[in-house]
Coordinates of C-alpha atoms in Angstrom, one line a residue:
Chain A
M1 CA 126.3 152.6 28.1
S2 CA 123.6 150.0 27.5
R3 CA 120.5 149.8 29.6
R4 CA 121.6 146.6 31.3
T5 CA 125.0 148.0 32.4
K6 CA 123.2 151.0 33.7
T7 CA 120.8 149.0 35.8
L8 CA 123.7 146.8 37.0
L9 CA 125.8 149.9 38.0
R10 CA 122.8 151.4 39.7
Y11 CA 122.1 148.3 41.8
T12 CA 125.7 147.8 42.7
L13 CA 125.8 151.4 44.0
L14 CA 122.5 150.9 45.9
L15 CA 123.8 147.7 47.5
L16 CA 127.1 149.4 48.5
I17 CA 125.4 152.3 50.1
A18 CA 123.0 150.1 51.9
A19 CA 125.9 148.1 53.3
I20 CA 127.4 151.4 54.6
S21 CA 124.1 152.5 56.1
I22 CA 123.1 149.3 57.7
G23 CA 126.5 147.5 58.2
P24 CA 127.5 149.4 61.4
F25 CA 124.2 148.4 63.0
L26 CA 124.6 144.7 62.0
W27 CA 128.2 144.7 63.2
Q28 CA 127.0 146.0 66.6
L29 CA 124.3 143.3 66.7
S30 CA 126.9 140.7 65.8
T31 CA 129.1 141.9 68.6
A32 CA 126.2 141.8 71.1
L33 CA 125.5 138.2 70.2
K34 CA 129.1 137.0 70.6
G35 CA 129.7 135.0 73.8
A36 CA 132.4 135.7 76.4
G37 CA 134.5 132.9 74.9
E38 CA 134.7 134.3 71.5
N39 CA 137.4 136.7 70.4
I40 CA 135.8 139.9 69.3
Y41 CA 139.1 141.4 68.2
S42 CA 140.1 138.7 65.7
V43 CA 142.1 139.7 62.6
P44 CA 140.6 139.2 60.1
P45 CA 137.3 140.1 61.8
S46 CA 134.6 137.4 62.0
F47 CA 131.3 138.9 60.9
L48 CA 129.0 136.2 62.3
P49 CA 129.0 135.0 65.9
A50 CA 130.3 131.5 66.1
E51 CA 127.8 130.6 68.8
P52 CA 125.1 133.3 69.0
T53 CA 124.0 134.0 72.6
G54 CA 121.6 136.3 74.3
G55 CA 123.7 136.3 77.4
N56 CA 125.0 139.9 76.9
F57 CA 121.4 141.2 77.0
T58 CA 120.8 139.5 80.3
R59 CA 124.2 140.5 81.7
V60 CA 123.8 144.2 80.8
G61 CA 120.6 144.2 82.8
E62 CA 122.5 142.8 85.8
V63 CA 125.4 145.2 85.9
L64 CA 123.1 148.3 85.3
P65 CA 119.4 148.9 85.7
V66 CA 119.1 149.1 81.9
W67 CA 115.4 148.1 82.0
G68 CA 114.7 150.9 84.4
Y69 CA 116.4 153.3 82.0
V70 CA 114.2 151.9 79.2
W71 CA 111.1 152.5 81.4
N72 CA 112.3 156.1 82.2
S73 CA 112.8 156.8 78.5
V74 CA 109.4 155.3 77.7
R75 CA 107.7 157.6 80.2
V76 CA 109.6 160.7 79.1
A77 CA 108.8 159.9 75.4
L78 CA 105.1 159.2 76.0
A79 CA 104.7 162.3 78.1
T80 CA 106.4 164.4 75.4
V81 CA 104.2 163.0 72.7
V82 CA 100.9 163.7 74.6
L83 CA 101.9 167.2 75.6
N84 CA 103.1 168.1 72.1
V85 CA 100.1 166.7 70.3
V86 CA 97.6 168.4 72.7
G87 CA 99.5 171.7 73.1
A88 CA 100.5 172.1 69.5
S89 CA 97.1 171.3 68.0
L90 CA 95.2 173.5 70.4
A91 CA 97.5 176.4 69.7
G92 CA 97.7 175.8 66.0
Y93 CA 94.0 175.7 65.7
A94 CA 93.6 179.0 67.6
L95 CA 96.2 180.7 65.5
A96 CA 94.8 179.5 62.2
R97 CA 91.0 179.4 62.8
L98 CA 90.0 181.8 65.6
R99 CA 90.0 185.6 65.2
F100 CA 91.1 187.6 68.2
R101 CA 93.2 190.6 69.2
G102 CA 96.9 189.6 69.7
R103 CA 96.9 186.7 67.3
R104 CA 99.9 188.1 65.4
A105 CA 101.8 188.7 68.7
A106 CA 101.1 185.1 69.8
L107 CA 102.3 183.8 66.4
S108 CA 105.5 185.8 66.7
V109 CA 106.2 184.3 70.2
F110 CA 106.4 180.9 68.6
V111 CA 108.6 182.1 65.7
L112 CA 111.0 183.8 68.2
A113 CA 111.0 180.6 70.4
L114 CA 112.0 178.7 67.2
L115 CA 115.1 180.9 66.8
V116 CA 116.5 180.1 70.2
P117 CA 118.5 176.9 70.1
G118 CA 118.1 174.7 73.1
E119 CA 121.9 174.6 73.6
A120 CA 122.0 178.3 74.1
V121 CA 119.5 178.3 77.0
M122 CA 120.4 175.0 78.7
V123 CA 122.4 176.8 81.4
A124 CA 119.5 179.1 82.3
L125 CA 117.1 176.2 82.1
F126 CA 119.2 174.2 84.5
L127 CA 119.2 177.1 87.0
M128 CA 115.4 177.4 86.6
M129 CA 114.9 173.7 87.4
R130 CA 117.2 173.9 90.4
S131 CA 115.4 176.9 91.7
V132 CA 112.1 175.0 91.7
N133 CA 113.8 171.9 93.0
L134 CA 112.9 169.9 89.9
H135 CA 116.5 169.1 88.9
D136 CA 117.3 165.4 88.8
T137 CA 113.7 164.5 88.0
L138 CA 112.1 163.1 84.8
V139 CA 109.7 166.1 85.0
A140 CA 112.6 168.4 84.3
V141 CA 113.6 166.2 81.4
V142 CA 110.2 166.6 79.8
L143 CA 109.3 170.2 80.5
P144 CA 111.6 172.1 78.1
G145 CA 110.3 170.0 75.2
M146 CA 106.7 169.8 76.2
V147 CA 105.3 171.9 73.3
G148 CA 107.8 172.5 70.5
A149 CA 107.3 175.8 68.8
L150 CA 108.0 174.0 65.5
N151 CA 105.1 171.7 66.2
V152 CA 102.8 174.6 66.8
L153 CA 103.7 176.1 63.5
L154 CA 103.2 172.7 61.7
M155 CA 99.7 172.4 63.2
Y156 CA 99.0 176.1 62.3
N157 CA 99.9 175.3 58.7
A158 CA 97.8 172.2 58.6
F159 CA 94.7 173.9 60.0
G160 CA 95.4 176.9 57.8
A161 CA 95.3 174.7 54.7
Q162 CA 91.8 173.4 55.5
P163 CA 88.9 175.0 53.5
R164 CA 87.3 177.8 55.5
E165 CA 83.8 176.6 54.4
L166 CA 84.0 173.6 56.7
D167 CA 84.5 175.9 59.7
E168 CA 81.9 178.4 58.6
A169 CA 79.3 175.8 58.0
A170 CA 79.9 174.4 61.5
M171 CA 79.7 177.9 62.9
I172 CA 76.4 178.6 61.3
D173 CA 75.2 175.3 62.8
G174 CA 76.0 176.8 66.1
A175 CA 79.1 174.8 67.0
D176 CA 81.4 176.6 69.5
A177 CA 85.1 176.7 69.1
W178 CA 85.8 173.5 71.0
Q179 CA 83.2 171.5 69.0
R180 CA 84.6 172.8 65.7
F181 CA 88.1 172.0 66.9
T182 CA 87.4 168.4 68.0
R183 CA 84.7 167.4 65.5
V184 CA 85.6 169.3 62.3
A185 CA 89.2 170.4 62.3
L186 CA 91.1 167.8 64.2
P187 CA 89.9 164.7 62.2
S188 CA 91.2 166.1 59.0
V189 CA 94.7 166.8 60.1
K190 CA 95.5 163.3 61.4
G191 CA 98.5 163.0 59.1
T192 CA 100.2 166.1 60.6
V193 CA 99.3 165.0 64.2
A194 CA 101.0 161.7 63.4
V195 CA 104.1 163.5 62.2
V196 CA 104.2 165.6 65.4
A197 CA 103.7 162.6 67.5
I198 CA 106.4 160.5 65.8
F199 CA 109.0 163.3 65.8
A200 CA 108.2 164.2 69.4
F201 CA 108.7 160.5 70.4
M202 CA 112.0 160.3 68.4
G203 CA 113.3 163.6 69.7
A204 CA 112.6 162.6 73.4
W205 CA 113.9 159.1 73.0
D206 CA 117.1 160.1 71.3
D207 CA 117.8 163.3 73.4
F208 CA 121.1 163.2 75.3
L209 CA 122.5 166.6 76.2
W210 CA 119.6 168.0 78.3
P211 CA 119.0 164.8 80.3
L212 CA 122.8 164.6 80.8
I213 CA 122.8 168.0 82.3
V214 CA 119.7 167.9 84.4
L215 CA 119.9 164.3 85.8
S216 CA 122.6 163.4 88.3
D217 CA 121.4 160.3 90.2
P218 CA 122.1 157.2 88.0
A219 CA 118.7 155.8 89.1
N220 CA 116.9 158.5 87.2
Y221 CA 118.9 158.2 83.9
T222 CA 117.2 157.9 80.6
L223 CA 118.5 155.3 78.2
T224 CA 120.9 157.5 76.3
V225 CA 122.5 158.9 79.4
G226 CA 122.5 155.4 80.8
L227 CA 124.4 154.1 77.8
E228 CA 127.1 156.7 78.2
Y229 CA 127.3 155.7 81.9
L230 CA 127.5 152.1 80.9
R231 CA 130.4 152.9 78.6
G232 CA 132.1 154.8 81.4
T233 CA 131.6 152.0 83.9
F234 CA 132.5 149.0 81.7
V235 CA 135.0 150.6 79.3
G236 CA 136.5 147.2 78.3
D237 CA 133.4 145.2 77.6
Q238 CA 132.3 146.0 74.0
R239 CA 129.7 143.1 74.1
L240 CA 127.7 144.8 76.9
I241 CA 127.9 148.2 75.3
A242 CA 126.8 146.6 72.0
A243 CA 123.8 144.9 73.7
G244 CA 122.9 148.2 75.4
T245 CA 122.9 150.1 72.1
I246 CA 120.8 147.4 70.4
I247 CA 118.2 147.7 73.2
A248 CA 118.1 151.5 72.7
V249 CA 117.8 151.5 68.9
A250 CA 115.6 148.4 68.3
P251 CA 112.3 150.0 69.3
L252 CA 112.9 153.1 67.0
I253 CA 113.8 150.9 64.1
A254 CA 110.6 148.9 64.6
L255 CA 108.6 152.1 64.8
F256 CA 110.3 153.5 61.7
F257 CA 109.8 150.3 59.6
S258 CA 106.1 150.3 60.4
L259 CA 105.4 154.1 60.0
Q260 CA 107.9 155.1 57.3
R261 CA 105.8 157.5 55.4
Y262 CA 105.2 159.7 58.4
F263 CA 109.0 159.8 59.0
F264 CA 109.6 161.0 55.5
R265 CA 106.8 163.5 55.6
G266 CA 108.0 164.9 58.8
V267 CA 111.5 165.7 57.4
N268 CA 110.0 167.9 54.8
E269 CA 107.4 169.6 56.9
G270 CA 109.9 170.3 59.6
A271 CA 113.1 170.9 57.6
V272 CA 113.9 174.1 59.6
K273 CA 114.4 172.1 62.8
G274 CA 117.8 171.0 61.6
Chain B
M1 CA 89.2 196.6 58.8
T2 CA 86.1 195.5 60.6
A3 CA 84.0 197.6 58.3
L4 CA 85.3 195.8 55.3
A5 CA 85.0 192.3 56.6
P6 CA 82.1 190.2 55.3
A7 CA 79.2 189.5 57.6
V8 CA 80.3 185.9 58.2
R9 CA 83.6 187.1 59.6
R10 CA 82.0 189.5 62.0
R11 CA 79.9 186.7 63.4
A12 CA 83.0 184.9 64.7
P13 CA 83.4 186.8 68.0
R14 CA 79.9 186.0 69.0
M15 CA 80.5 182.3 68.6
Q16 CA 83.4 182.3 71.1
G17 CA 84.1 184.0 74.4
A18 CA 87.0 186.5 74.4
A19 CA 89.0 184.1 76.5
T20 CA 88.6 181.1 74.3
P21 CA 91.5 181.6 72.0
W22 CA 93.8 182.2 74.9
L23 CA 92.7 179.0 76.6
F24 CA 93.6 177.2 73.4
L25 CA 96.9 178.9 73.3
A26 CA 97.8 178.7 77.0
P27 CA 99.8 175.5 77.2
A28 CA 101.9 176.2 74.1
L29 CA 102.4 179.8 74.9
A30 CA 103.4 179.1 78.5
A31 CA 105.9 176.5 77.3
A32 CA 107.4 178.9 74.7
V33 CA 107.7 181.7 77.2
A34 CA 108.9 179.7 80.2
F35 CA 111.3 177.4 78.4
S36 CA 112.6 179.5 75.5
L37 CA 112.1 183.2 75.8
Y38 CA 112.5 183.6 79.6
P39 CA 115.6 181.5 79.9
F40 CA 117.0 183.4 76.9
A41 CA 116.4 186.7 78.6
N42 CA 118.0 185.3 81.7
T43 CA 121.0 184.1 79.7
V44 CA 121.5 187.7 78.4
L45 CA 121.4 189.1 82.0
L46 CA 123.7 186.3 83.4
A47 CA 126.2 186.9 80.7
F48 CA 127.1 190.2 82.4
T49 CA 127.5 188.8 85.9
D50 CA 129.9 186.6 87.8
A51 CA 127.0 184.3 88.8
R52 CA 127.8 180.8 90.0
T53 CA 125.4 177.8 90.2
L54 CA 124.6 178.5 93.8
S55 CA 125.1 182.3 93.9
P56 CA 123.3 184.9 91.8
G57 CA 126.5 187.0 91.4
T58 CA 126.9 190.7 90.7
F59 CA 127.1 192.8 87.6
T60 CA 130.6 192.7 86.1
G61 CA 130.1 194.5 82.8
T62 CA 131.9 192.9 79.9
D63 CA 134.3 190.9 82.1
N64 CA 133.0 187.6 80.7
F65 CA 133.6 188.7 77.2
V66 CA 137.1 189.9 77.9
R67 CA 137.8 186.6 79.5
M68 CA 136.4 184.8 76.5
V69 CA 138.8 186.6 74.1
E70 CA 141.7 185.5 76.4
D71 CA 140.5 181.9 76.7
H72 CA 142.4 179.7 74.4
R73 CA 139.7 177.0 74.7
F74 CA 137.1 179.4 73.3
W75 CA 139.3 179.9 70.2
L76 CA 139.8 176.1 70.0
A77 CA 136.1 175.6 70.1
L78 CA 135.5 178.2 67.4
R79 CA 138.2 176.7 65.3
N80 CA 136.8 173.2 65.7
G81 CA 133.3 174.5 64.9
G82 CA 134.7 176.2 61.7
L83 CA 136.5 173.0 60.7
Y84 CA 133.4 171.0 61.4
V85 CA 131.4 173.3 59.1
L86 CA 134.0 173.0 56.4
G87 CA 134.2 169.2 56.8
V88 CA 130.5 168.3 56.9
V89 CA 128.7 170.8 54.8
P90 CA 130.1 169.9 51.3
P91 CA 129.5 166.2 51.7
L92 CA 126.0 166.8 53.2
V93 CA 125.0 169.0 50.3
L94 CA 126.4 166.7 47.5
L95 CA 126.1 163.1 48.6
P96 CA 122.4 163.1 49.6
L97 CA 121.6 164.6 46.2
L98 CA 123.3 161.6 44.6
L99 CA 121.4 159.2 46.9
A100 CA 118.2 160.9 46.0
L101 CA 118.8 160.5 42.3
L102 CA 119.6 156.8 42.9
V103 CA 116.4 156.1 44.7
R104 CA 114.1 158.4 42.9
D105 CA 113.1 156.3 39.9
K106 CA 110.9 153.3 40.5
G107 CA 112.5 149.9 40.2
P108 CA 112.4 146.6 42.1
G109 CA 113.4 147.1 45.7
V110 CA 114.2 150.8 45.4
G111 CA 111.7 151.6 48.2
V112 CA 113.6 149.2 50.5
F113 CA 116.9 151.0 49.7
R114 CA 115.3 154.3 50.5
T115 CA 114.3 152.9 53.9
L116 CA 117.7 151.5 54.6
F117 CA 119.5 154.7 53.7
Y118 CA 117.3 156.6 56.2
T119 CA 117.8 154.2 59.1
P120 CA 120.9 156.0 60.6
V121 CA 118.8 159.2 60.9
I122 CA 116.4 157.7 63.5
A123 CA 119.1 156.3 65.8
S124 CA 120.2 158.5 68.7
A125 CA 123.5 160.3 68.3
V126 CA 124.7 158.5 71.4
V127 CA 123.9 155.1 69.9
V128 CA 125.5 156.1 66.6
G129 CA 128.5 157.5 68.5
L130 CA 129.0 154.3 70.5
I131 CA 128.7 152.1 67.3
W132 CA 131.4 154.1 65.6
T133 CA 133.6 154.2 68.7
W134 CA 133.7 150.5 68.5
L135 CA 134.1 150.4 64.7
L136 CA 137.1 152.9 64.8
D137 CA 138.6 151.4 68.0
S138 CA 142.3 150.6 67.7
R139 CA 141.2 146.9 67.7
G140 CA 137.9 147.5 66.0
L141 CA 136.4 146.5 62.6
V142 CA 138.0 149.2 60.5
N143 CA 141.5 148.7 61.8
G144 CA 141.1 145.0 61.9
T145 CA 140.0 144.9 58.2
L146 CA 142.8 147.2 57.2
Q147 CA 145.3 145.1 59.0
A148 CA 144.0 141.9 57.5
L149 CA 144.3 143.4 54.1
G150 CA 147.9 144.4 54.9
A151 CA 147.2 148.0 54.2
I152 CA 148.6 149.2 57.6
S153 CA 151.2 147.9 59.9
G154 CA 149.9 149.5 63.2
P155 CA 146.3 150.6 64.0
V156 CA 145.3 154.1 62.7
P157 CA 144.6 156.3 65.8
F158 CA 141.2 157.4 64.7
L159 CA 140.0 158.2 68.2
T160 CA 143.3 159.4 69.9
D161 CA 144.7 161.8 67.3
E162 CA 143.6 165.4 67.5
Y163 CA 142.6 165.8 63.9
L164 CA 141.7 162.2 63.1
L165 CA 139.2 162.3 66.0
L166 CA 137.6 165.4 64.7
A167 CA 137.5 163.9 61.2
S168 CA 136.0 160.7 62.6
A169 CA 133.3 162.7 64.4
M170 CA 132.6 164.5 61.1
L171 CA 132.3 161.1 59.4
V172 CA 129.7 160.1 61.9
T173 CA 127.7 163.3 61.5
V174 CA 127.8 162.9 57.7
W175 CA 126.8 159.2 57.9
K176 CA 123.9 160.0 60.2
G177 CA 122.7 163.0 58.2
L178 CA 122.8 161.5 54.6
G179 CA 119.3 160.0 54.7
Y180 CA 117.7 163.1 56.3
Y181 CA 118.9 165.4 53.5
M182 CA 118.2 162.8 50.9
V183 CA 114.5 163.0 51.8
I184 CA 114.5 166.8 51.4
Y185 CA 116.1 166.4 48.0
L186 CA 113.5 163.8 47.0
A187 CA 110.7 166.2 47.7
T188 CA 112.4 168.9 45.6
L189 CA 113.1 166.5 42.7
D190 CA 109.4 165.6 42.6
R191 CA 108.7 169.2 41.7
V192 CA 111.1 169.5 38.7
P193 CA 108.7 169.5 35.7
K194 CA 109.2 166.4 33.6
E195 CA 108.8 168.5 30.5
L196 CA 112.1 170.2 31.1
H197 CA 113.9 166.8 31.0
E198 CA 112.0 165.8 27.9
A199 CA 112.8 169.0 26.1
A200 CA 116.5 168.7 26.9
Q201 CA 116.4 165.1 25.7
V202 CA 114.8 166.2 22.4
D203 CA 117.6 168.7 22.1
G204 CA 120.0 165.8 22.3
A205 CA 121.3 166.3 25.9
G206 CA 122.8 163.2 27.5
A207 CA 122.2 162.2 31.1
V208 CA 125.1 164.1 32.5
R209 CA 124.2 167.2 30.6
R210 CA 120.6 167.0 31.6
F211 CA 121.7 166.7 35.2
L212 CA 123.9 169.8 34.9
V213 CA 121.4 172.0 33.0
V214 CA 118.0 170.8 34.3
T215 CA 118.3 169.1 37.7
L216 CA 121.1 171.1 39.3
P217 CA 119.7 174.6 38.7
A218 CA 116.3 173.4 40.0
M219 CA 118.1 172.2 43.2
R220 CA 119.8 175.5 43.9
T221 CA 117.5 176.7 46.7
T222 CA 117.4 173.3 48.3
M223 CA 121.2 173.1 48.2
A224 CA 121.4 176.5 49.9
L225 CA 118.9 175.5 52.5
I226 CA 120.8 172.3 53.3
S227 CA 124.1 174.2 53.5
V228 CA 122.6 176.4 56.1
L229 CA 120.8 173.7 58.0
S230 CA 123.9 171.5 58.2
A231 CA 126.1 174.5 59.1
V232 CA 123.9 175.4 62.0
A233 CA 123.9 171.8 63.2
A234 CA 127.7 171.7 62.8
F235 CA 128.2 174.7 65.1
R236 CA 126.0 173.0 67.7
V237 CA 127.8 169.7 67.6
F238 CA 128.1 168.0 70.9
T239 CA 127.2 164.3 71.1
E240 CA 129.4 162.9 68.4
V241 CA 132.6 164.5 69.7
F242 CA 131.7 163.9 73.3
I243 CA 131.0 160.1 72.7
L244 CA 133.9 159.5 70.3
S245 CA 136.4 161.2 72.7
G246 CA 135.0 159.5 75.7
D247 CA 134.1 162.7 77.5
T248 CA 137.7 164.0 77.2
A249 CA 137.3 166.4 74.2
G250 CA 140.3 164.6 72.7
P251 CA 144.0 164.7 73.4
G252 CA 144.7 167.7 75.7
G253 CA 141.1 168.7 75.3
R254 CA 141.9 170.1 71.9
D255 CA 138.8 168.8 70.2
I256 CA 136.4 170.7 72.4
T257 CA 133.3 172.2 70.8
L258 CA 131.4 175.3 71.9
V259 CA 128.5 173.3 73.5
M260 CA 131.0 171.0 75.3
L261 CA 132.8 174.1 76.6
I262 CA 129.5 175.6 77.8
R263 CA 128.6 172.4 79.6
E264 CA 132.0 172.0 81.2
V265 CA 132.2 175.6 82.4
S266 CA 128.7 175.6 83.9
S267 CA 128.7 172.1 85.5
G268 CA 129.2 171.4 89.2
L269 CA 128.0 173.3 92.2
D270 CA 130.6 176.0 91.6
G271 CA 129.9 176.2 87.8
N272 CA 130.7 179.5 86.3
V273 CA 127.2 180.3 85.1
G274 CA 128.0 183.8 84.0
Y275 CA 130.8 182.9 81.7
A276 CA 128.8 179.9 80.3
S277 CA 125.9 182.3 79.5
A278 CA 128.3 184.6 77.6
L279 CA 129.5 181.6 75.6
S280 CA 125.8 180.7 75.0
L281 CA 125.2 184.1 73.6
V282 CA 128.0 183.6 71.1
L283 CA 126.4 180.3 70.1
F284 CA 123.1 182.0 69.8
A285 CA 124.5 184.8 67.6
L286 CA 126.2 182.2 65.3
T287 CA 123.0 180.1 64.8
L288 CA 120.7 183.1 64.6
F289 CA 122.6 184.5 61.7
L290 CA 122.3 181.2 59.8
L291 CA 118.7 180.6 60.8
L292 CA 117.6 184.0 59.5
A293 CA 119.2 183.1 56.3
V294 CA 117.1 179.9 56.2
L295 CA 113.9 181.8 56.9
R296 CA 114.7 184.2 54.1
L297 CA 115.3 181.3 51.7
Q298 CA 112.0 179.6 52.8
S299 CA 109.8 182.6 52.4
G300 CA 111.5 183.4 49.1
A301 CA 110.9 179.9 47.6
S302 CA 107.9 179.0 49.7
A303 CA 106.1 175.8 48.8
P304 CA 102.3 175.6 49.1
G305 CA 101.2 174.9 52.6
R306 CA 104.1 176.7 54.3
A307 CA 103.6 179.4 56.9
G308 CA 103.7 182.1 54.3
A309 CA 101.1 180.6 52.0
A310 CA 98.8 179.8 54.9
G311 CA 99.1 183.3 56.2
R312 CA 98.2 184.9 52.9
G313 CA 95.1 182.7 52.5
R314 CA 93.6 184.2 55.5
R315 CA 94.2 187.9 55.1

């Protein structure tokens, strides 16, 4: 095979797979932009809307409080990010850089927590939230994911990889643990902090099962649960469902396109998350 | 141990109060105990009771497990989980490796392709499920295209046939997972020494042969890791089947998965929390078995910077 044919073959394959990866999103966007007068079931299918309209995006906001769901998801995701970044970096630093009795026991708590899948404790978690009257609140949505054990271990690894000398020099200069953490250690693990923040955001924004279980009042729904509700309520109207899914996925795609390298890094650092 | 530690080390305790490390650990430790370990312990206890959502229940021994063995839906869920593993693991081990090989070498626009291949990973399973529900609808794009091509006379019942629905959900899982595992392969491919390829080339090995004798053996650990990761995820599948079936678990509920069953049994004010907990323990046992395999793999082939390496550096 000549070099030229090889390149041609390679790019043909690349284009084909790109079409398979992105095509479904584009088809959904196309459906969302088709007006009520346009037949979305035509055979053969028409890929481009004849008269693109944003009407479905307005209409989906009228039939359901979609923008309220967006706001709920934003609050849940931001709270999850802040709690994970703060909780995981504090704990990771203590485990990697402070010496104390019980360090190993503390470390094993996080490893054990990592082995318990969320799906296996959701029933008990729901009972817990009920017993403290937090069920059907956004607080209950956030709490179980507030500090992921995996994130603690990621930060522990990042701090552990720093040269000891940095810490020891600061110690000799009389810096206490808090000062060493904020001024010496934290600034040099920004990359891992970004990975933790991005994956916490994505996890919270995309989560479905737990909010589905713990939320019951439609006013409290997050976007994913709201989308499922939308589907159940307006089973026939694919245009509205399409508009809703575009609203849900667009912010993440924007985030991904601007911060790609952290997404790729995160996959490898957290492969065990599955 | 203290006697052997160098002077610098012994100074550490003086620089921090005894409570300091625990203050640092408090939020994360509280979360791990309150939202993982405690609920897990509670799940174990509840599994041996007849607890309901609103009543704590009494000890009933192994009743829940006896009931499980007699519950045909439990066996259906196990069967579907097994089918799911068989259906998604091979494509998720092989296809991402091919994708990784396609986007590994530099070339115009290759970085863009890498980004595009990863896009399905970031979308929520709900969004992805709804997109494919519409694609596979009896009047959706796939059936429309097949009909326009004259390949079929009536629509293919992707979402209403017991087995086709399960296969469709697997397709969605594979489609969404390809980019994720591709990135894992890319990292491993970076670590294959170039010299090995060059040596094989000098020996006259063609591209296919070099792939078989150099690349594939170097990928073995990663392939095993991905098999286990995707198998764990397959047993825990919920959203894809839930969304594609429209919350019905398919015709006659025959496409139910273990997580769907747990949710259904436990929901409502009279939910059978005890039985759902027993089912949760089965799910836990299945995933624990596979996760332990992963941990073994990772400590065996630990890359620099992983927990094992960091731990060694400090001893």
